[in-house]
Coordinates of C-alpha atoms in Angstrom, one line a residue:
Chain A
M14 CA 51.6 49.2 10.4
T15 CA 48.0 48.8 9.5
T16 CA 48.6 51.5 7.0
E17 CA 51.7 49.8 5.7
I18 CA 49.1 46.3 5.6
A19 CA 46.0 49.0 3.9
N20 CA 48.7 49.9 1.0
S21 CA 50.3 46.0 1.2
Q22 CA 47.1 45.2 0.1
L23 CA 47.2 47.1 -3.4
P24 CA 48.5 44.5 -6.1
T25 CA 51.7 45.1 -8.0
P26 CA 51.8 44.0 -11.1
K27 CA 54.2 41.7 -10.1
E28 CA 51.6 40.0 -7.8
A29 CA 48.8 40.6 -10.5
R30 CA 51.0 38.0 -12.5
S31 CA 52.5 36.0 -9.9
W32 CA 51.9 32.0 -10.0
R33 CA 50.7 32.4 -6.5
V34 CA 47.5 34.2 -7.9
V35 CA 47.2 32.4 -11.1
L36 CA 47.6 28.8 -10.4
P37 CA 43.8 27.9 -8.3
S38 CA 42.3 29.6 -11.5
V39 CA 43.8 28.1 -14.0
V40 CA 42.6 25.0 -11.4
L41 CA 39.4 25.8 -12.2
V42 CA 39.1 26.6 -15.7
A43 CA 40.6 23.0 -16.0
V44 CA 37.8 21.3 -13.8
A45 CA 35.4 23.3 -15.1
L46 CA 36.0 22.4 -18.8
A47 CA 36.5 18.4 -18.5
Q48 CA 33.3 18.7 -16.8
L49 CA 31.8 19.9 -19.7
V50 CA 33.7 17.9 -21.8
L51 CA 31.7 15.1 -19.9
A52 CA 28.5 16.2 -19.6
Y53 CA 28.3 16.5 -23.4
R54 CA 30.1 12.7 -23.7
A55 CA 29.3 10.7 -21.0
D56 CA 26.0 12.1 -20.2
L57 CA 27.1 13.9 -16.5
S58 CA 24.7 15.6 -14.9
P59 CA 25.1 19.4 -15.2
W60 CA 24.6 20.0 -11.5
K61 CA 28.4 17.9 -10.1
G62 CA 31.6 18.1 -11.4
G63 CA 33.5 21.4 -10.8
G64 CA 31.2 23.5 -13.7
F65 CA 28.7 25.4 -11.7
G66 CA 25.9 24.4 -13.5
M67 CA 23.8 23.9 -10.8
F68 CA 20.3 25.5 -11.3
S69 CA 20.7 26.1 -14.3
T70 CA 18.6 23.5 -16.1
L71 CA 16.0 20.6 -14.5
D72 CA 18.9 17.6 -15.0
A73 CA 19.6 17.2 -12.3
P74 CA 20.6 13.9 -10.5
G75 CA 16.8 14.0 -8.5
F76 CA 15.3 14.4 -11.8
R77 CA 17.3 11.3 -13.2
D78 CA 16.0 7.8 -12.5
V79 CA 17.5 4.7 -13.3
R80 CA 14.4 1.3 -14.1
V81 CA 16.0 -2.3 -13.3
V82 CA 14.6 -4.9 -14.9
V83 CA 15.5 -8.6 -14.2
R84 CA 15.5 -12.3 -16.1
A85 CA 15.4 -15.6 -15.1
P86 CA 14.0 -18.5 -16.9
G87 CA 10.2 -18.2 -16.2
R88 CA 11.0 -14.1 -14.8
S89 CA 10.8 -11.0 -16.1
E90 CA 10.4 -8.5 -14.0
T91 CA 10.8 -4.3 -13.0
L92 CA 12.0 -4.1 -9.4
T93 CA 12.5 -0.8 -7.1
I94 CA 15.4 0.0 -5.8
A95 CA 16.2 -0.9 -2.5
P96 CA 17.1 0.8 0.1
S97 CA 20.5 -0.6 0.0
Q98 CA 21.1 0.6 -3.7
E99 CA 19.9 4.0 -3.9
E100 CA 24.2 5.5 -2.9
L101 CA 24.8 2.9 -6.3
A102 CA 21.8 4.3 -8.5
T103 CA 22.3 8.1 -7.7
R104 CA 25.5 7.5 -8.8
A105 CA 24.6 5.7 -11.8
V106 CA 22.5 8.8 -12.6
T107 CA 25.0 11.2 -12.1
L108 CA 27.7 9.5 -14.7
P109 CA 25.8 6.7 -16.1
T110 CA 29.6 4.8 -16.4
D111 CA 29.9 1.5 -17.2
A112 CA 31.6 1.3 -14.3
R113 CA 28.9 2.2 -11.8
L114 CA 26.4 1.3 -13.2
W115 CA 28.2 -2.4 -13.2
K116 CA 28.6 -1.3 -10.1
L117 CA 24.5 -1.5 -9.6
A118 CA 23.6 -3.9 -11.4
E119 CA 26.1 -6.7 -9.3
A120 CA 24.1 -5.1 -6.4
V121 CA 21.2 -5.9 -7.6
E122 CA 21.8 -9.6 -9.3
A123 CA 23.6 -10.4 -5.1
R124 CA 20.5 -9.1 -3.7
E125 CA 17.7 -11.2 -5.8
R126 CA 20.7 -14.3 -4.8
R127 CA 20.1 -14.0 -1.5
Y128 CA 16.4 -14.1 -1.6
G129 CA 16.4 -17.3 -3.4
R130 CA 15.5 -15.7 -6.6
P131 CA 17.7 -16.1 -9.5
V132 CA 18.4 -13.8 -12.2
T133 CA 20.9 -14.2 -15.2
F134 CA 19.9 -10.7 -17.0
V135 CA 19.8 -7.3 -15.2
G136 CA 18.5 -4.5 -17.7
L137 CA 19.2 -0.9 -17.0
D138 CA 17.2 1.8 -18.1
V139 CA 18.9 5.1 -17.0
V140 CA 16.0 8.1 -18.0
G141 CA 15.9 11.8 -17.5
R142 CA 13.1 14.1 -17.8
D143 CA 12.1 16.5 -20.0
V144 CA 9.1 18.5 -19.6
D145 CA 7.6 21.1 -22.1
A146 CA 7.9 24.5 -22.7
V147 CA 3.9 25.0 -22.9
T148 CA 2.1 22.5 -21.2
L149 CA 4.6 21.6 -18.5
A150 CA 3.7 17.8 -19.3
V151 CA 6.8 15.7 -18.5
T152 CA 8.2 12.9 -20.9
E153 CA 10.8 10.4 -20.2
R154 CA 14.7 10.4 -22.0
P155 CA 16.4 7.7 -22.7
I156 CA 19.6 8.4 -21.3
R157 CA 21.8 4.8 -21.3
H158 CA 20.1 0.9 -21.9
V159 CA 23.0 -1.5 -20.5
D160 CA 22.0 -5.4 -19.9
Y161 CA 24.2 -6.9 -18.3
G162 CA 24.3 -11.0 -18.0
F163 CA 25.0 -13.3 -15.0
G164 CA 25.8 -17.4 -15.0
T165 CA 23.1 -20.3 -14.0
T166 CA 25.7 -20.9 -11.7
R167 CA 27.2 -19.0 -8.8
Chain B
M20 CA 50.0 44.2 20.9
N21 CA 51.0 41.6 17.9
P22 CA 52.1 38.1 18.8
P23 CA 55.0 37.0 17.9
D24 CA 54.0 34.9 14.6
R25 CA 53.2 36.9 11.4
A26 CA 50.3 39.9 11.2
V27 CA 48.0 39.8 8.7
A28 CA 45.3 42.2 8.0
A29 CA 41.9 42.0 9.2
P30 CA 39.7 41.4 6.4
L31 CA 42.5 38.2 5.8
D32 CA 42.7 37.1 9.5
A33 CA 38.5 37.7 9.5
A34 CA 37.8 35.5 5.7
L35 CA 40.3 32.6 7.5
V36 CA 38.2 32.4 10.7
L37 CA 34.9 32.2 8.4
T38 CA 36.6 29.9 6.8
A39 CA 37.7 27.7 9.1
I40 CA 33.2 28.1 10.3
L41 CA 32.5 27.2 7.5
L42 CA 34.7 24.2 7.2
L43 CA 33.4 22.8 10.9
L44 CA 29.7 23.6 10.2
R45 CA 29.8 21.7 6.4
P46 CA 32.7 19.1 6.4
S47 CA 32.6 17.5 3.8
G48 CA 33.1 13.9 2.5
P49 CA 33.7 10.3 4.0
F50 CA 33.8 10.3 8.0
Y51 CA 38.2 10.4 7.8
I52 CA 38.2 13.1 5.5
R53 CA 35.6 15.3 7.8
F54 CA 37.0 15.0 11.4
A55 CA 40.4 15.7 9.1
L56 CA 37.8 19.2 8.4
I57 CA 36.8 19.5 11.7
A58 CA 40.1 19.2 13.6
L59 CA 42.0 21.5 10.8
A60 CA 39.5 23.8 11.2
T61 CA 38.7 23.7 15.4
I62 CA 42.7 24.3 15.4
A63 CA 42.2 27.2 13.3
L64 CA 39.8 28.7 15.1
L65 CA 41.2 28.5 18.8
A66 CA 45.7 28.8 17.9
P67 CA 45.8 32.4 15.6
S68 CA 49.5 31.0 14.1
I69 CA 48.0 28.1 13.1
R70 CA 45.0 29.3 11.1
R71 CA 48.1 32.0 9.8
D72 CA 50.7 29.5 8.4
W73 CA 50.1 28.1 4.8
M74 CA 50.3 24.3 5.5
V75 CA 46.9 24.1 7.5
W76 CA 45.7 25.2 4.4
L77 CA 47.6 23.4 2.1
A78 CA 46.3 20.3 4.0
A79 CA 43.2 21.7 4.1
A80 CA 42.5 21.7 0.4
G81 CA 44.3 18.3 0.4
A82 CA 41.6 17.0 2.7
V83 CA 39.1 18.8 0.8
A84 CA 40.8 17.3 -2.8
A85 CA 40.3 13.6 -1.0
G86 CA 37.2 14.3 -0.2
I87 CA 36.3 15.3 -4.0
V88 CA 38.1 12.2 -5.1
A89 CA 36.2 9.5 -2.7
D90 CA 33.0 11.0 -3.4
W91 CA 33.1 12.0 -7.3
P92 CA 31.1 12.9 -9.0
M93 CA 28.6 13.6 -6.0
P94 CA 30.1 16.7 -4.3
D95 CA 27.9 19.9 -5.1
N96 CA 30.3 22.8 -7.5
H97 CA 30.8 24.5 -3.9
I98 CA 33.5 22.2 -2.7
Y99 CA 35.2 22.6 -5.7
L100 CA 35.2 26.0 -5.5
L101 CA 36.6 25.7 -1.2
A102 CA 39.3 23.3 -2.3
Y103 CA 40.5 26.7 -4.7
W104 CA 39.6 28.8 -1.7
C105 CA 41.8 26.8 0.9
L106 CA 45.1 26.1 -2.2
A107 CA 44.8 30.1 -2.7
L108 CA 44.9 30.7 1.1
S109 CA 47.9 28.4 0.9
L110 CA 50.2 30.0 -1.3
A111 CA 49.0 33.6 -0.2
L112 CA 49.9 32.6 2.9
G113 CA 53.7 31.1 1.6
G114 CA 54.1 34.2 -0.5
A115 CA 56.2 37.7 0.5
E116 CA 52.6 39.9 0.6
P117 CA 49.6 38.5 1.5
E118 CA 47.0 40.7 1.7
A119 CA 47.2 41.0 -2.8
V120 CA 48.0 37.8 -3.8
I121 CA 44.6 36.7 -1.5
A122 CA 42.8 39.9 -3.0
R123 CA 42.9 39.3 -6.6
S124 CA 43.3 35.5 -6.0
A125 CA 40.0 35.8 -4.8
R126 CA 38.8 38.0 -7.6
W127 CA 40.0 35.8 -10.2
L128 CA 38.2 32.7 -8.4
I129 CA 34.7 34.3 -8.0
G130 CA 34.9 36.2 -11.5
L131 CA 35.4 32.4 -12.7
A132 CA 32.6 30.7 -10.7
F133 CA 30.4 33.0 -11.8
L134 CA 31.4 32.8 -15.9
C135 CA 30.7 29.4 -15.1
A136 CA 27.9 29.3 -13.4
V137 CA 26.1 32.4 -16.7
V138 CA 27.7 30.2 -19.9
W139 CA 25.8 26.7 -18.3
K140 CA 22.6 28.9 -17.5
G141 CA 22.4 31.9 -20.3
L142 CA 24.1 29.9 -23.3
L143 CA 23.7 25.4 -22.5
S144 CA 20.8 24.7 -21.3
P145 CA 18.2 24.0 -22.7
D146 CA 15.2 25.3 -20.3
Y147 CA 16.6 27.9 -18.3
L148 CA 16.0 30.8 -20.5
D149 CA 12.4 30.5 -21.3
G150 CA 11.6 29.9 -17.1
R151 CA 11.0 26.3 -17.7
F152 CA 13.7 25.7 -15.0
F153 CA 12.7 27.7 -11.8
T154 CA 8.6 26.8 -12.7
V155 CA 9.0 23.5 -12.1
T156 CA 11.5 23.7 -8.9
L157 CA 9.3 26.0 -7.5
L158 CA 6.5 23.5 -7.9
I159 CA 8.7 20.6 -7.0
D160 CA 10.9 21.6 -4.3
D161 CA 10.5 21.1 -1.0
R162 CA 13.4 23.8 -0.1
F163 CA 11.2 26.3 -2.3
A164 CA 7.5 24.7 -1.5
D165 CA 7.2 27.5 2.1
A166 CA 7.8 30.6 0.1
V167 CA 6.0 29.8 -2.8
M168 CA 2.9 29.5 -0.4
L169 CA 3.5 32.9 0.7
V170 CA 4.0 34.3 -2.3
S171 CA 1.6 32.6 -4.2
G172 CA -1.0 31.6 -2.2
M173 CA -1.2 28.6 -2.7
R174 CA -2.1 25.9 -0.4
E175 CA -0.3 22.6 0.2
A176 CA -3.1 20.9 -1.2
D177 CA -1.8 22.9 -4.4
V178 CA 1.1 22.2 -4.3
V179 CA 0.7 18.4 -4.1
S180 CA -1.5 18.4 -7.2
A181 CA 0.9 19.8 -9.2
R182 CA 4.0 18.0 -8.0
Q183 CA 1.4 14.8 -9.0
G184 CA 1.0 16.8 -12.4
L185 CA 5.0 16.9 -12.5
Q186 CA 5.4 13.2 -12.2
A187 CA 7.5 11.2 -15.6
L188 CA 5.6 9.0 -18.1
P189 CA 7.5 6.0 -19.7
H190 CA 9.2 7.8 -23.4
G191 CA 6.7 8.8 -25.5
A192 CA 3.5 7.7 -23.3
A193 CA 1.0 10.4 -22.7
L194 CA -1.8 10.4 -20.6
A195 CA -5.3 10.4 -22.1
D196 CA -6.6 12.8 -19.7
G197 CA -3.5 14.1 -17.8
P198 CA -3.9 16.4 -14.6
A199 CA -3.7 19.4 -16.3
I200 CA -1.0 21.5 -14.5
V201 CA -2.1 25.0 -13.2
V202 CA 0.5 26.8 -12.1
P203 CA -0.7 29.6 -10.6
S204 CA 0.1 33.6 -12.2
G205 CA 2.2 34.1 -9.1
V206 CA 3.9 31.1 -9.7
R207 CA 4.9 32.0 -12.9
A208 CA 6.3 35.7 -11.8
M209 CA 8.6 34.7 -9.3
A210 CA 9.9 32.0 -12.0
A211 CA 10.3 34.6 -14.2
V212 CA 12.0 37.0 -11.8
L213 CA 14.7 34.4 -10.6
T214 CA 15.1 33.6 -13.9
W215 CA 16.2 36.9 -15.4
G216 CA 17.0 38.3 -11.9
G217 CA 19.4 35.9 -11.4
L218 CA 20.6 35.6 -14.7
A219 CA 21.7 39.3 -14.3
I220 CA 23.2 39.4 -11.3
E221 CA 25.1 36.6 -12.2
T222 CA 26.9 38.4 -14.8
A223 CA 26.7 41.3 -13.4
T224 CA 29.1 40.0 -10.8
A225 CA 30.9 37.6 -13.0
A226 CA 31.9 41.5 -15.5
L227 CA 32.4 42.7 -12.0
F228 CA 35.0 40.8 -11.2
L229 CA 36.8 40.0 -13.3
W230 CA 36.7 42.8 -15.7
G231 CA 35.7 45.8 -13.7
G232 CA 39.0 48.0 -12.1
E233 CA 39.5 48.6 -8.6
R234 CA 37.4 51.9 -9.0
L235 CA 34.6 49.6 -8.6
R236 CA 35.3 47.3 -6.2
R237 CA 33.3 48.5 -3.8
L238 CA 30.5 48.0 -6.1
R239 CA 31.6 44.3 -6.9
L240 CA 32.2 43.9 -3.4
V241 CA 28.5 45.2 -2.2
V242 CA 26.7 43.2 -5.5
L243 CA 28.8 40.0 -3.8
L244 CA 27.1 40.5 -1.0
I245 CA 23.6 41.7 -2.5
F246 CA 23.2 38.4 -4.3
C247 CA 24.6 36.0 -1.8
V248 CA 21.7 37.9 1.1
A249 CA 18.9 37.5 -1.4
T250 CA 19.4 34.3 -3.5
Y251 CA 20.4 32.1 -0.3
A252 CA 17.3 33.2 1.4
L253 CA 15.5 31.3 -1.6
A254 CA 18.3 28.1 -2.2
P255 CA 19.1 27.3 1.2
V256 CA 23.1 26.0 -0.2
T257 CA 25.1 27.6 3.0
G258 CA 28.0 26.4 1.9
F259 CA 27.9 28.6 -1.5
G260 CA 26.7 31.5 0.5
C261 CA 29.0 31.7 2.9
L262 CA 31.9 30.8 1.1
L263 CA 31.4 33.0 -1.5
L264 CA 31.0 36.2 1.7
A265 CA 34.4 34.6 3.4
M266 CA 36.0 34.8 0.1
G267 CA 34.6 38.6 -0.1
M268 CA 36.0 39.5 2.9
V269 CA 39.5 39.4 1.9
A270 CA 38.7 42.7 -1.0
C271 CA 37.9 44.7 1.8
R272 CA 40.1 47.5 3.4
S273 CA 41.6 47.4 7.0
T274 CA 40.2 50.6 7.3
E275 CA 36.9 49.6 5.8
R276 CA 35.0 48.3 8.9
G277 CA 31.8 48.2 8.2
L278 CA 32.4 46.7 4.8
Q279 CA 33.7 44.2 6.8
A280 CA 30.8 43.8 9.3
A281 CA 28.0 43.5 6.5
F282 CA 30.5 41.0 5.3
V283 CA 30.0 39.2 8.4
A284 CA 26.4 39.7 9.3
G285 CA 25.8 38.6 5.4
F286 CA 27.7 35.5 6.9
V287 CA 25.0 34.8 9.8
L288 CA 22.6 35.8 8.1
V289 CA 23.0 33.1 5.0
L290 CA 23.7 30.7 8.0
F291 CA 20.1 31.8 9.5
Y292 CA 18.2 31.7 6.3
T293 CA 19.3 27.1 6.3
E294 CA 18.8 26.9 10.5
V295 CA 15.5 28.8 10.2
P296 CA 12.3 28.1 8.6
W297 CA 11.5 31.9 7.8
A298 CA 9.8 31.8 4.9
G299 CA 7.3 29.0 7.3
L300 CA 7.2 31.1 10.1
I301 CA 5.7 33.6 8.8
R302 CA 3.1 32.3 6.5
P303 CA -0.2 33.0 7.6

């Protein structure tokens, strides 16, 4: 039995081309190519999305930030991300799509309204960080800016 | 005496056990997905006949994939590889020659994953080859702090100071008298070794798995072992290391007990790296 199994471990040409062998790899390649497209067209962080770009670049979600500015009559201020919004913010910086940024803006507006602070606009700036090759000085790199308006009566 | 269920070669059965352990220790996704994975893994570990059933691994692949969709785009890359691996196990166990199919499937998956990593590091990344990635990462990433202090002799205060110097400024701004970022020579050397050593071993691994013939089978398994044992000592991404070792196990022959033992030992060592702060223990 041991010899039979050992010999059966040597793939035959037919098995080498079997769809059972090929299918998982086809899925891997398809997802990796999709990740590549999203990284270049939609600012997906190379660390995510199944493209195996982790540990290849500083452009990880943790090296991106989102700045929040709220505006209302007589009010314009920068807010820090509340703990309840951390997950939304992380998702937004990882892949700053309209849907994710809108969800974050909604959460910011809802929280401000709960605390009795009116908001008519929420501005979001998703930024990355560039590190100078010689001095290691860090500067911000704009990735995406959006402004969302909210009705004055809700 | 073999059980009445399907018998599989020892390396494949060991790979099934290691994969089940990984699912048990590192389930991913929303809570209901993690519950399903823990349940599947526990049953697979307890019942050999069940862990050799292709439907169990198809269910596992489906659960892992569902977790990826639910959490997308947040899951780490090894979760995707875990989904592909569970699918590969299911397809192999459902066929006539599971050992042969899974060995070839593992080769392709490992080779392609490393190829993607090499493409990102060597071709697409703007800050990898010049050492910026590892220089900055070594200074700001807590996971490397103990190792950095051990190798470079930096004190904790030096590390904190370097991190403050690496804080981002608003776009276009520059401090008039910003803190000088002093990178010790030990850190630069460590960054250079990690940059080029990492790229070299990943390139070698990709090449051996994708293009190396059967004659190079043992060499590619040894290279994979070295990669896992060395890399995950510093980058404790346990899931990835353990998964690669479980996948590599299926390429061992039934008679190669030493090689199989090496993969099991590597699996335990990678788990040890994460559970025990080894660098902090030996740092003076």
